[in-house]
Amino acid sequence: MSKAFVRENDAAPDPVGTPEPSAAPMPGRRNYITPGGYARLKAELKALVEIERPEVVRTVSWAASNGDRSENGDYIYGKKRLREIDRRVRFLIKRLEGATVVDNAGRGTDQVFFGATVVIRSDAGGERRLTIVGADEVDTARGRVSWFAPIARALLKARAGDDVTLQSPAGRERLEILDVQYPPID
């Protein structure tokens, strides 16, 4: 249920604690991010502010100079796009200000921490390779999961050779950790 429809004192805490990728981290939860993820967010912010926004401003300015704005598609959609850009810029600024960059590349341990690439074997799904990253870097197609996702929480602090139990909506699943590495994450 959306928090917009309940009073704050009536809202039940989320037992899983997994916010949407675009949502701010939960209170008390750090916004960890890899150096590569931080650089991507910074580059997106720079592109929005220095390239895309000025282009849209020029288009809106030109459209406004044409006269009647009520039926001017360039003006209406340009203003809408400016609002979207400004909203994304504010979001990126807040995320970058609150980010804690963690660089574990080259770490020499077989224990699973943030930034680890873990090879696991499950009874049901065979072998998988997962990389534990920040909430802004999640990409399931590339095997990147958030550090507070249920599978990552099950793996954290375990070592290569350990068996861990993942509690998922499908039920309990046993995972065997085959390998833990800390390669640079792009």
Short mmCIF file of N, CA and C in Angstrom, two decimals:
data_model
loop_
_atom_site.label_atom_id
_atom_site.label_comp_id
_atom_site.label_asym_id
_atom_site.label_seq_id
_atom_site.Cartn_x
_atom_site.Cartn_y
_atom_site.Cartn_z
N MET A 1 0.85 -1.17 0.00
CA MET A 1 0.00 0.00 0.00
C MET A 1 0.89 1.23 0.00
N SER A 2 0.51 2.23 -0.72
CA SER A 2 1.27 3.47 -0.80
C SER A 2 1.18 4.21 0.52
N LYS A 3 2.28 4.82 0.93
CA LYS A 3 2.30 5.59 2.16
C LYS A 3 1.49 6.87 2.02
N ALA A 4 1.14 7.23 0.81
CA ALA A 4 0.34 8.44 0.59
C ALA A 4 -1.07 8.27 1.13
N PHE A 5 -1.52 7.05 1.33
CA PHE A 5 -2.89 6.80 1.74
C PHE A 5 -3.03 6.33 3.18
N VAL A 6 -1.96 6.35 3.93
CA VAL A 6 -2.03 5.96 5.33
C VAL A 6 -1.34 7.01 6.17
N ARG A 7 -1.83 7.13 7.40
CA ARG A 7 -1.14 8.03 8.31
C ARG A 7 0.20 7.42 8.68
N GLU A 8 1.15 8.26 8.97
CA GLU A 8 2.50 7.79 9.21
C GLU A 8 2.56 6.79 10.37
N ASN A 9 1.81 7.03 11.46
CA ASN A 9 1.87 6.12 12.59
C ASN A 9 1.14 4.81 12.34
N ASP A 10 0.30 4.75 11.26
CA ASP A 10 -0.40 3.52 10.92
C ASP A 10 0.38 2.65 9.94
N ALA A 11 1.40 3.21 9.32
CA ALA A 11 2.14 2.47 8.29
C ALA A 11 2.96 1.36 8.93
N ALA A 12 2.78 0.17 8.45
CA ALA A 12 3.56 -0.97 8.94
C ALA A 12 4.92 -0.97 8.27
N PRO A 13 5.99 -1.27 9.00
CA PRO A 13 7.31 -1.31 8.37
C PRO A 13 7.38 -2.44 7.35
N ASP A 14 8.14 -2.21 6.30
CA ASP A 14 8.33 -3.21 5.25
C ASP A 14 9.27 -4.28 5.79
N PRO A 15 8.81 -5.53 5.94
CA PRO A 15 9.66 -6.55 6.54
C PRO A 15 10.86 -6.90 5.66
N VAL A 16 10.72 -6.76 4.36
CA VAL A 16 11.82 -7.11 3.46
C VAL A 16 12.79 -5.95 3.34
N GLY A 17 12.26 -4.72 3.33
CA GLY A 17 13.11 -3.54 3.27
C GLY A 17 13.75 -3.33 1.92
N THR A 18 13.05 -3.62 0.83
CA THR A 18 13.62 -3.44 -0.49
C THR A 18 12.87 -2.34 -1.22
N PRO A 19 13.41 -1.10 -1.23
CA PRO A 19 12.75 -0.03 -1.94
C PRO A 19 12.91 -0.18 -3.43
N GLU A 20 12.11 0.56 -4.18
CA GLU A 20 12.24 0.57 -5.63
C GLU A 20 13.61 1.12 -6.00
N PRO A 21 14.15 0.76 -7.18
CA PRO A 21 15.46 1.26 -7.56
C PRO A 21 15.52 2.78 -7.60
N SER A 22 14.42 3.44 -7.93
CA SER A 22 14.45 4.89 -8.02
C SER A 22 14.14 5.56 -6.70
N ALA A 23 13.80 4.80 -5.66
CA ALA A 23 13.44 5.39 -4.39
C ALA A 23 14.68 5.68 -3.56
N ALA A 24 14.52 6.65 -2.67
CA ALA A 24 15.61 6.97 -1.75
C ALA A 24 15.77 5.81 -0.78
N PRO A 25 16.97 5.63 -0.23
CA PRO A 25 17.16 4.53 0.71
C PRO A 25 16.30 4.74 1.95
N MET A 26 15.99 3.66 2.61
CA MET A 26 15.18 3.74 3.82
C MET A 26 15.98 4.46 4.90
N PRO A 27 15.27 5.13 5.83
CA PRO A 27 15.98 5.80 6.91
C PRO A 27 16.87 4.82 7.67
N GLY A 28 18.08 5.24 7.94
CA GLY A 28 19.02 4.38 8.64
C GLY A 28 19.79 3.44 7.74
N ARG A 29 19.49 3.43 6.46
CA ARG A 29 20.19 2.56 5.51
C ARG A 29 21.12 3.43 4.66
N ARG A 30 22.36 3.03 4.56
CA ARG A 30 23.33 3.79 3.78
C ARG A 30 23.12 3.58 2.29
N ASN A 31 23.56 4.56 1.52
CA ASN A 31 23.49 4.48 0.06
C ASN A 31 24.88 4.13 -0.45
N TYR A 32 25.24 2.85 -0.36
CA TYR A 32 26.53 2.40 -0.86
C TYR A 32 26.49 2.35 -2.37
N ILE A 33 27.63 2.65 -2.99
CA ILE A 33 27.72 2.64 -4.45
C ILE A 33 29.17 2.35 -4.83
N THR A 34 29.36 1.67 -5.95
CA THR A 34 30.71 1.40 -6.43
C THR A 34 31.26 2.64 -7.14
N PRO A 35 32.58 2.74 -7.31
CA PRO A 35 33.13 3.89 -8.02
C PRO A 35 32.58 4.01 -9.45
N GLY A 36 32.39 2.89 -10.13
CA GLY A 36 31.83 2.93 -11.48
C GLY A 36 30.40 3.44 -11.50
N GLY A 37 29.60 3.02 -10.54
CA GLY A 37 28.22 3.49 -10.43
C GLY A 37 28.15 4.97 -10.12
N TYR A 38 29.04 5.43 -9.25
CA TYR A 38 29.10 6.85 -8.91
C TYR A 38 29.46 7.67 -10.15
N ALA A 39 30.43 7.18 -10.91
CA ALA A 39 30.84 7.89 -12.13
C ALA A 39 29.70 7.94 -13.16
N ARG A 40 28.93 6.85 -13.27
CA ARG A 40 27.79 6.84 -14.21
C ARG A 40 26.73 7.85 -13.81
N LEU A 41 26.41 7.92 -12.51
CA LEU A 41 25.41 8.89 -12.05
C LEU A 41 25.90 10.32 -12.27
N LYS A 42 27.18 10.54 -12.00
CA LYS A 42 27.77 11.87 -12.19
C LYS A 42 27.75 12.27 -13.67
N ALA A 43 28.05 11.32 -14.56
CA ALA A 43 28.04 11.58 -15.99
C ALA A 43 26.62 11.87 -16.48
N GLU A 44 25.64 11.14 -15.95
CA GLU A 44 24.25 11.40 -16.33
C GLU A 44 23.83 12.79 -15.89
N LEU A 45 24.19 13.18 -14.68
CA LEU A 45 23.88 14.52 -14.18
C LEU A 45 24.50 15.59 -15.05
N LYS A 46 25.75 15.40 -15.40
CA LYS A 46 26.45 16.38 -16.23
C LYS A 46 25.79 16.50 -17.61
N ALA A 47 25.43 15.37 -18.21
CA ALA A 47 24.79 15.38 -19.53
C ALA A 47 23.43 16.09 -19.47
N LEU A 48 22.68 15.84 -18.41
CA LEU A 48 21.37 16.49 -18.28
C LEU A 48 21.52 18.00 -18.14
N VAL A 49 22.45 18.44 -17.29
CA VAL A 49 22.60 19.86 -17.00
C VAL A 49 23.28 20.62 -18.14
N GLU A 50 24.29 20.03 -18.74
CA GLU A 50 25.09 20.76 -19.72
C GLU A 50 24.65 20.56 -21.16
N ILE A 51 23.96 19.47 -21.47
CA ILE A 51 23.61 19.20 -22.86
C ILE A 51 22.10 19.20 -23.08
N GLU A 52 21.41 18.28 -22.42
CA GLU A 52 19.99 18.09 -22.72
C GLU A 52 19.12 19.26 -22.28
N ARG A 53 19.32 19.76 -21.05
CA ARG A 53 18.46 20.84 -20.57
C ARG A 53 18.62 22.10 -21.42
N PRO A 54 19.83 22.56 -21.76
CA PRO A 54 19.94 23.75 -22.62
C PRO A 54 19.26 23.57 -23.98
N GLU A 55 19.32 22.37 -24.56
CA GLU A 55 18.64 22.13 -25.84
C GLU A 55 17.14 22.28 -25.71
N VAL A 56 16.57 21.72 -24.63
CA VAL A 56 15.14 21.81 -24.42
C VAL A 56 14.74 23.26 -24.12
N VAL A 57 15.57 23.98 -23.37
CA VAL A 57 15.28 25.39 -23.08
C VAL A 57 15.23 26.19 -24.38
N ARG A 58 16.16 25.92 -25.30
CA ARG A 58 16.16 26.62 -26.60
C ARG A 58 14.87 26.31 -27.37
N THR A 59 14.46 25.06 -27.36
CA THR A 59 13.24 24.67 -28.06
C THR A 59 12.01 25.36 -27.45
N VAL A 60 11.93 25.38 -26.12
CA VAL A 60 10.79 26.01 -25.45
C VAL A 60 10.80 27.52 -25.72
N SER A 61 11.96 28.12 -25.68
CA SER A 61 12.07 29.56 -25.96
C SER A 61 11.61 29.88 -27.38
N TRP A 62 12.05 29.09 -28.33
CA TRP A 62 11.62 29.28 -29.72
C TRP A 62 10.11 29.11 -29.85
N ALA A 63 9.58 28.04 -29.20
CA ALA A 63 8.15 27.77 -29.29
C ALA A 63 7.33 28.89 -28.64
N ALA A 64 7.83 29.44 -27.54
CA ALA A 64 7.13 30.53 -26.86
C ALA A 64 7.10 31.78 -27.73
N SER A 65 8.15 31.98 -28.51
CA SER A 65 8.19 33.18 -29.37
C SER A 65 7.23 33.08 -30.55
N ASN A 66 6.69 31.90 -30.81
CA ASN A 66 5.75 31.72 -31.92
C ASN A 66 4.35 32.22 -31.60
N GLY A 67 4.08 32.56 -30.38
CA GLY A 67 2.77 33.09 -30.05
C GLY A 67 1.98 32.17 -29.16
N ASP A 68 0.75 31.83 -29.57
CA ASP A 68 -0.22 31.08 -28.77
C ASP A 68 0.41 29.82 -28.18
N ARG A 69 0.50 29.80 -26.87
CA ARG A 69 1.15 28.66 -26.19
C ARG A 69 0.16 27.55 -25.85
N SER A 70 -1.12 27.84 -25.86
CA SER A 70 -2.10 26.84 -25.44
C SER A 70 -2.21 25.68 -26.42
N GLU A 71 -1.93 25.92 -27.69
CA GLU A 71 -2.01 24.86 -28.70
C GLU A 71 -0.67 24.58 -29.36
N ASN A 72 0.39 24.98 -28.69
CA ASN A 72 1.74 24.84 -29.24
C ASN A 72 2.37 23.58 -28.65
N GLY A 73 2.43 22.51 -29.43
CA GLY A 73 2.95 21.23 -28.96
C GLY A 73 4.39 21.31 -28.52
N ASP A 74 5.23 22.02 -29.28
CA ASP A 74 6.64 22.15 -28.91
C ASP A 74 6.78 22.79 -27.53
N TYR A 75 5.96 23.79 -27.27
CA TYR A 75 6.02 24.48 -25.99
C TYR A 75 5.52 23.56 -24.86
N ILE A 76 4.37 22.96 -25.06
CA ILE A 76 3.75 22.12 -24.01
C ILE A 76 4.64 20.93 -23.67
N TYR A 77 5.10 20.21 -24.69
CA TYR A 77 5.92 19.03 -24.42
C TYR A 77 7.33 19.40 -23.98
N GLY A 78 7.81 20.55 -24.43
CA GLY A 78 9.12 21.02 -23.97
C GLY A 78 9.09 21.36 -22.49
N LYS A 79 8.02 22.03 -22.04
CA LYS A 79 7.90 22.36 -20.62
C LYS A 79 7.78 21.08 -19.79
N LYS A 80 7.03 20.11 -20.32
CA LYS A 80 6.91 18.83 -19.61
C LYS A 80 8.27 18.16 -19.50
N ARG A 81 9.04 18.16 -20.58
CA ARG A 81 10.38 17.55 -20.57
C ARG A 81 11.31 18.29 -19.61
N LEU A 82 11.20 19.61 -19.53
CA LEU A 82 12.00 20.38 -18.58
C LEU A 82 11.69 19.96 -17.14
N ARG A 83 10.42 19.75 -16.83
CA ARG A 83 10.06 19.29 -15.48
C ARG A 83 10.66 17.92 -15.20
N GLU A 84 10.62 17.03 -16.19
CA GLU A 84 11.20 15.69 -16.01
C GLU A 84 12.71 15.78 -15.79
N ILE A 85 13.37 16.62 -16.57
CA ILE A 85 14.83 16.78 -16.42
C ILE A 85 15.15 17.36 -15.05
N ASP A 86 14.42 18.40 -14.64
CA ASP A 86 14.68 19.01 -13.34
C ASP A 86 14.45 18.04 -12.19
N ARG A 87 13.41 17.21 -12.32
CA ARG A 87 13.13 16.21 -11.28
C ARG A 87 14.28 15.21 -11.21
N ARG A 88 14.76 14.75 -12.36
CA ARG A 88 15.87 13.78 -12.38
C ARG A 88 17.16 14.42 -11.85
N VAL A 89 17.40 15.67 -12.17
CA VAL A 89 18.59 16.37 -11.68
C VAL A 89 18.55 16.46 -10.15
N ARG A 90 17.40 16.84 -9.59
CA ARG A 90 17.28 16.90 -8.13
C ARG A 90 17.52 15.54 -7.50
N PHE A 91 16.94 14.49 -8.10
CA PHE A 91 17.13 13.13 -7.59
C PHE A 91 18.61 12.75 -7.62
N LEU A 92 19.28 12.99 -8.74
CA LEU A 92 20.70 12.61 -8.86
C LEU A 92 21.56 13.38 -7.87
N ILE A 93 21.28 14.66 -7.68
CA ILE A 93 22.06 15.45 -6.72
C ILE A 93 21.92 14.87 -5.32
N LYS A 94 20.69 14.53 -4.92
CA LYS A 94 20.48 13.95 -3.59
C LYS A 94 21.17 12.60 -3.46
N ARG A 95 21.08 11.76 -4.49
CA ARG A 95 21.71 10.44 -4.44
C ARG A 95 23.23 10.56 -4.36
N LEU A 96 23.81 11.47 -5.12
CA LEU A 96 25.27 11.63 -5.12
C LEU A 96 25.75 12.23 -3.80
N GLU A 97 24.98 13.16 -3.23
CA GLU A 97 25.37 13.76 -1.95
C GLU A 97 25.35 12.72 -0.83
N GLY A 98 24.37 11.82 -0.86
CA GLY A 98 24.23 10.83 0.19
C GLY A 98 24.98 9.53 -0.06
N ALA A 99 25.70 9.45 -1.16
CA ALA A 99 26.36 8.20 -1.54
C ALA A 99 27.65 7.98 -0.75
N THR A 100 27.88 6.73 -0.41
CA THR A 100 29.13 6.31 0.20
C THR A 100 29.81 5.38 -0.80
N VAL A 101 30.90 5.87 -1.41
CA VAL A 101 31.59 5.09 -2.43
C VAL A 101 32.44 4.03 -1.75
N VAL A 102 32.23 2.78 -2.17
CA VAL A 102 32.97 1.65 -1.60
C VAL A 102 33.72 0.96 -2.73
N ASP A 103 35.03 0.96 -2.63
CA ASP A 103 35.86 0.32 -3.66
C ASP A 103 36.53 -0.91 -3.06
N ASN A 104 35.95 -2.06 -3.33
CA ASN A 104 36.51 -3.32 -2.83
C ASN A 104 37.25 -4.08 -3.90
N ALA A 105 37.51 -3.47 -5.05
CA ALA A 105 38.21 -4.16 -6.14
C ALA A 105 39.58 -4.63 -5.65
N GLY A 106 39.87 -5.89 -5.92
CA GLY A 106 41.16 -6.45 -5.56
C GLY A 106 41.24 -6.93 -4.12
N ARG A 107 40.16 -6.88 -3.41
CA ARG A 107 40.15 -7.33 -2.02
C ARG A 107 40.53 -8.81 -1.97
N GLY A 108 41.37 -9.17 -1.05
CA GLY A 108 41.88 -10.54 -0.99
C GLY A 108 41.23 -11.38 0.08
N THR A 109 39.96 -11.63 -0.04
CA THR A 109 39.27 -12.48 0.93
C THR A 109 38.24 -13.35 0.21
N ASP A 110 37.89 -14.44 0.84
CA ASP A 110 36.86 -15.30 0.27
C ASP A 110 35.53 -15.08 0.96
N GLN A 111 35.43 -14.01 1.76
CA GLN A 111 34.19 -13.68 2.44
C GLN A 111 33.40 -12.68 1.59
N VAL A 112 32.08 -12.79 1.59
CA VAL A 112 31.22 -11.97 0.74
C VAL A 112 30.90 -10.64 1.43
N PHE A 113 31.27 -9.55 0.75
CA PHE A 113 30.94 -8.20 1.18
C PHE A 113 30.43 -7.43 -0.03
N PHE A 114 30.10 -6.15 0.18
CA PHE A 114 29.67 -5.28 -0.91
C PHE A 114 30.75 -5.26 -2.00
N GLY A 115 30.33 -5.38 -3.25
CA GLY A 115 31.25 -5.35 -4.38
C GLY A 115 31.77 -6.72 -4.80
N ALA A 116 31.37 -7.75 -4.09
CA ALA A 116 31.84 -9.11 -4.41
C ALA A 116 31.09 -9.67 -5.61
N THR A 117 31.81 -10.44 -6.41
CA THR A 117 31.20 -11.24 -7.46
C THR A 117 31.22 -12.67 -6.96
N VAL A 118 30.03 -13.25 -6.83
CA VAL A 118 29.87 -14.54 -6.17
C VAL A 118 29.31 -15.54 -7.18
N VAL A 119 29.92 -16.71 -7.24
CA VAL A 119 29.37 -17.81 -8.04
C VAL A 119 28.68 -18.75 -7.07
N ILE A 120 27.39 -18.97 -7.31
CA ILE A 120 26.60 -19.82 -6.42
C ILE A 120 25.97 -20.96 -7.21
N ARG A 121 25.68 -22.02 -6.51
CA ARG A 121 24.95 -23.14 -7.09
C ARG A 121 23.74 -23.39 -6.21
N SER A 122 22.59 -23.47 -6.86
CA SER A 122 21.36 -23.77 -6.11
C SER A 122 20.87 -25.14 -6.53
N ASP A 123 20.08 -25.72 -5.67
CA ASP A 123 19.51 -27.03 -5.97
C ASP A 123 18.55 -26.94 -7.16
N ALA A 124 17.87 -25.83 -7.30
CA ALA A 124 16.84 -25.70 -8.34
C ALA A 124 17.35 -25.11 -9.65
N GLY A 125 18.27 -24.14 -9.58
CA GLY A 125 18.59 -23.39 -10.79
C GLY A 125 20.00 -23.52 -11.32
N GLY A 126 20.81 -24.42 -10.85
CA GLY A 126 22.16 -24.56 -11.36
C GLY A 126 23.08 -23.46 -10.84
N GLU A 127 24.11 -23.13 -11.64
CA GLU A 127 25.09 -22.13 -11.23
C GLU A 127 24.69 -20.75 -11.73
N ARG A 128 24.97 -19.73 -10.89
CA ARG A 128 24.73 -18.34 -11.25
C ARG A 128 25.88 -17.49 -10.73
N ARG A 129 26.13 -16.40 -11.43
CA ARG A 129 27.14 -15.43 -11.02
C ARG A 129 26.41 -14.13 -10.67
N LEU A 130 26.62 -13.64 -9.44
CA LEU A 130 25.99 -12.42 -8.97
C LEU A 130 27.05 -11.44 -8.49
N THR A 131 26.81 -10.17 -8.73
CA THR A 131 27.67 -9.12 -8.20
C THR A 131 26.82 -8.27 -7.28
N ILE A 132 27.30 -8.02 -6.07
CA ILE A 132 26.56 -7.25 -5.08
C ILE A 132 26.95 -5.78 -5.21
N VAL A 133 25.96 -4.95 -5.59
CA VAL A 133 26.19 -3.54 -5.87
C VAL A 133 25.16 -2.69 -5.12
N GLY A 134 25.21 -1.37 -5.34
CA GLY A 134 24.28 -0.44 -4.72
C GLY A 134 22.93 -0.43 -5.41
N ALA A 135 21.96 0.20 -4.79
CA ALA A 135 20.58 0.24 -5.30
C ALA A 135 20.49 0.94 -6.66
N ASP A 136 21.37 1.89 -6.92
CA ASP A 136 21.33 2.63 -8.18
C ASP A 136 22.01 1.88 -9.32
N GLU A 137 22.59 0.75 -9.05
CA GLU A 137 23.36 0.01 -10.05
C GLU A 137 22.75 -1.34 -10.41
N VAL A 138 21.59 -1.64 -9.88
CA VAL A 138 20.95 -2.94 -10.09
C VAL A 138 20.70 -3.18 -11.57
N ASP A 139 21.12 -4.34 -12.05
CA ASP A 139 20.90 -4.76 -13.43
C ASP A 139 20.84 -6.28 -13.43
N THR A 140 19.64 -6.81 -13.31
CA THR A 140 19.49 -8.26 -13.18
C THR A 140 19.94 -9.00 -14.42
N ALA A 141 19.85 -8.36 -15.59
CA ALA A 141 20.31 -9.01 -16.82
C ALA A 141 21.82 -9.28 -16.77
N ARG A 142 22.56 -8.43 -16.07
CA ARG A 142 24.00 -8.60 -15.94
C ARG A 142 24.39 -9.28 -14.62
N GLY A 143 23.40 -9.73 -13.85
CA GLY A 143 23.68 -10.43 -12.60
C GLY A 143 24.05 -9.50 -11.46
N ARG A 144 23.63 -8.25 -11.52
CA ARG A 144 23.94 -7.29 -10.46
C ARG A 144 22.72 -7.10 -9.57
N VAL A 145 22.90 -7.40 -8.29
CA VAL A 145 21.81 -7.30 -7.33
C VAL A 145 22.18 -6.30 -6.24
N SER A 146 21.17 -5.67 -5.69
CA SER A 146 21.36 -4.70 -4.63
C SER A 146 21.87 -5.39 -3.37
N TRP A 147 22.67 -4.69 -2.59
CA TRP A 147 23.25 -5.26 -1.39
C TRP A 147 22.20 -5.56 -0.33
N PHE A 148 20.99 -4.99 -0.46
CA PHE A 148 19.96 -5.31 0.51
C PHE A 148 18.84 -6.17 -0.07
N ALA A 149 19.08 -6.75 -1.25
CA ALA A 149 18.14 -7.73 -1.81
C ALA A 149 18.23 -9.00 -0.98
N PRO A 150 17.16 -9.77 -0.91
CA PRO A 150 17.17 -10.98 -0.07
C PRO A 150 18.33 -11.94 -0.39
N ILE A 151 18.64 -12.13 -1.68
CA ILE A 151 19.72 -13.06 -2.00
C ILE A 151 21.07 -12.51 -1.54
N ALA A 152 21.27 -11.20 -1.67
CA ALA A 152 22.53 -10.61 -1.22
C ALA A 152 22.64 -10.67 0.30
N ARG A 153 21.55 -10.41 0.99
CA ARG A 153 21.58 -10.48 2.46
C ARG A 153 21.87 -11.90 2.93
N ALA A 154 21.39 -12.90 2.19
CA ALA A 154 21.68 -14.28 2.55
C ALA A 154 23.17 -14.59 2.35
N LEU A 155 23.78 -13.97 1.34
CA LEU A 155 25.18 -14.26 1.02
C LEU A 155 26.18 -13.46 1.85
N LEU A 156 25.81 -12.26 2.29
CA LEU A 156 26.75 -11.39 2.99
C LEU A 156 27.37 -12.07 4.20
N LYS A 157 28.66 -11.91 4.32
CA LYS A 157 29.51 -12.43 5.40
C LYS A 157 29.75 -13.94 5.34
N ALA A 158 29.17 -14.62 4.36
CA ALA A 158 29.46 -16.04 4.18
C ALA A 158 30.78 -16.17 3.41
N ARG A 159 31.33 -17.36 3.37
CA ARG A 159 32.62 -17.58 2.70
C ARG A 159 32.45 -18.62 1.60
N ALA A 160 33.44 -18.66 0.71
CA ALA A 160 33.45 -19.67 -0.34
C ALA A 160 33.42 -21.05 0.32
N GLY A 161 32.56 -21.91 -0.20
CA GLY A 161 32.40 -23.25 0.36
C GLY A 161 31.25 -23.36 1.33
N ASP A 162 30.72 -22.23 1.80
CA ASP A 162 29.59 -22.25 2.74
C ASP A 162 28.28 -22.54 2.02
N ASP A 163 27.34 -23.04 2.76
CA ASP A 163 25.96 -23.19 2.30
C ASP A 163 25.12 -22.18 3.06
N VAL A 164 24.28 -21.45 2.33
CA VAL A 164 23.38 -20.48 2.96
C VAL A 164 21.96 -20.81 2.54
N THR A 165 21.00 -20.32 3.31
CA THR A 165 19.60 -20.56 3.00
C THR A 165 18.97 -19.24 2.58
N LEU A 166 18.34 -19.24 1.43
CA LEU A 166 17.63 -18.07 0.91
C LEU A 166 16.15 -18.29 1.15
N GLN A 167 15.52 -17.36 1.86
CA GLN A 167 14.08 -17.40 2.06
C GLN A 167 13.46 -16.49 1.01
N SER A 168 12.74 -17.07 0.06
CA SER A 168 12.12 -16.30 -1.02
C SER A 168 10.62 -16.60 -1.04
N PRO A 169 9.87 -15.85 -1.84
CA PRO A 169 8.43 -16.15 -1.94
C PRO A 169 8.15 -17.57 -2.42
N ALA A 170 9.08 -18.15 -3.18
CA ALA A 170 8.90 -19.52 -3.66
C ALA A 170 9.21 -20.55 -2.58
N GLY A 171 9.76 -20.10 -1.48
CA GLY A 171 10.10 -21.00 -0.38
C GLY A 171 11.59 -20.93 -0.06
N ARG A 172 12.04 -21.85 0.75
CA ARG A 172 13.46 -21.89 1.13
C ARG A 172 14.27 -22.56 0.03
N GLU A 173 15.46 -22.01 -0.16
CA GLU A 173 16.35 -22.57 -1.18
C GLU A 173 17.77 -22.59 -0.61
N ARG A 174 18.44 -23.70 -0.79
CA ARG A 174 19.82 -23.83 -0.32
C ARG A 174 20.76 -23.38 -1.43
N LEU A 175 21.71 -22.51 -1.08
CA LEU A 175 22.70 -22.01 -2.03
C LEU A 175 24.09 -22.39 -1.54
N GLU A 176 24.90 -22.89 -2.45
CA GLU A 176 26.29 -23.20 -2.13
C GLU A 176 27.17 -22.16 -2.78
N ILE A 177 28.04 -21.54 -2.01
CA ILE A 177 28.94 -20.51 -2.53
C ILE A 177 30.17 -21.21 -3.09
N LEU A 178 30.37 -21.10 -4.40
CA LEU A 178 31.48 -21.77 -5.05
C LEU A 178 32.73 -20.90 -5.11
N ASP A 179 32.55 -19.60 -5.37
CA ASP A 179 33.71 -18.72 -5.55
C ASP A 179 33.33 -17.30 -5.17
N VAL A 180 34.28 -16.55 -4.61
CA VAL A 180 34.10 -15.15 -4.27
C VAL A 180 35.30 -14.37 -4.80
N GLN A 181 35.03 -13.37 -5.62
CA GLN A 181 36.09 -12.54 -6.17
C GLN A 181 35.69 -11.07 -6.04
N TYR A 182 36.67 -10.18 -6.16
CA TYR A 182 36.44 -8.75 -6.10
C TYR A 182 37.06 -8.05 -7.31
N PRO A 183 36.50 -8.29 -8.51
CA PRO A 183 37.02 -7.63 -9.70
C PRO A 183 36.54 -6.17 -9.74
N PRO A 184 37.23 -5.33 -10.52
CA PRO A 184 36.72 -3.94 -10.67
C PRO A 184 35.34 -3.99 -11.35
N ILE A 185 34.43 -3.16 -10.87
CA ILE A 185 33.07 -3.12 -11.43
C ILE A 185 32.95 -1.85 -12.26
N ASP A 186 32.62 -2.06 -13.54
CA ASP A 186 32.52 -0.89 -14.43
C ASP A 186 31.19 -0.21 -14.29
#
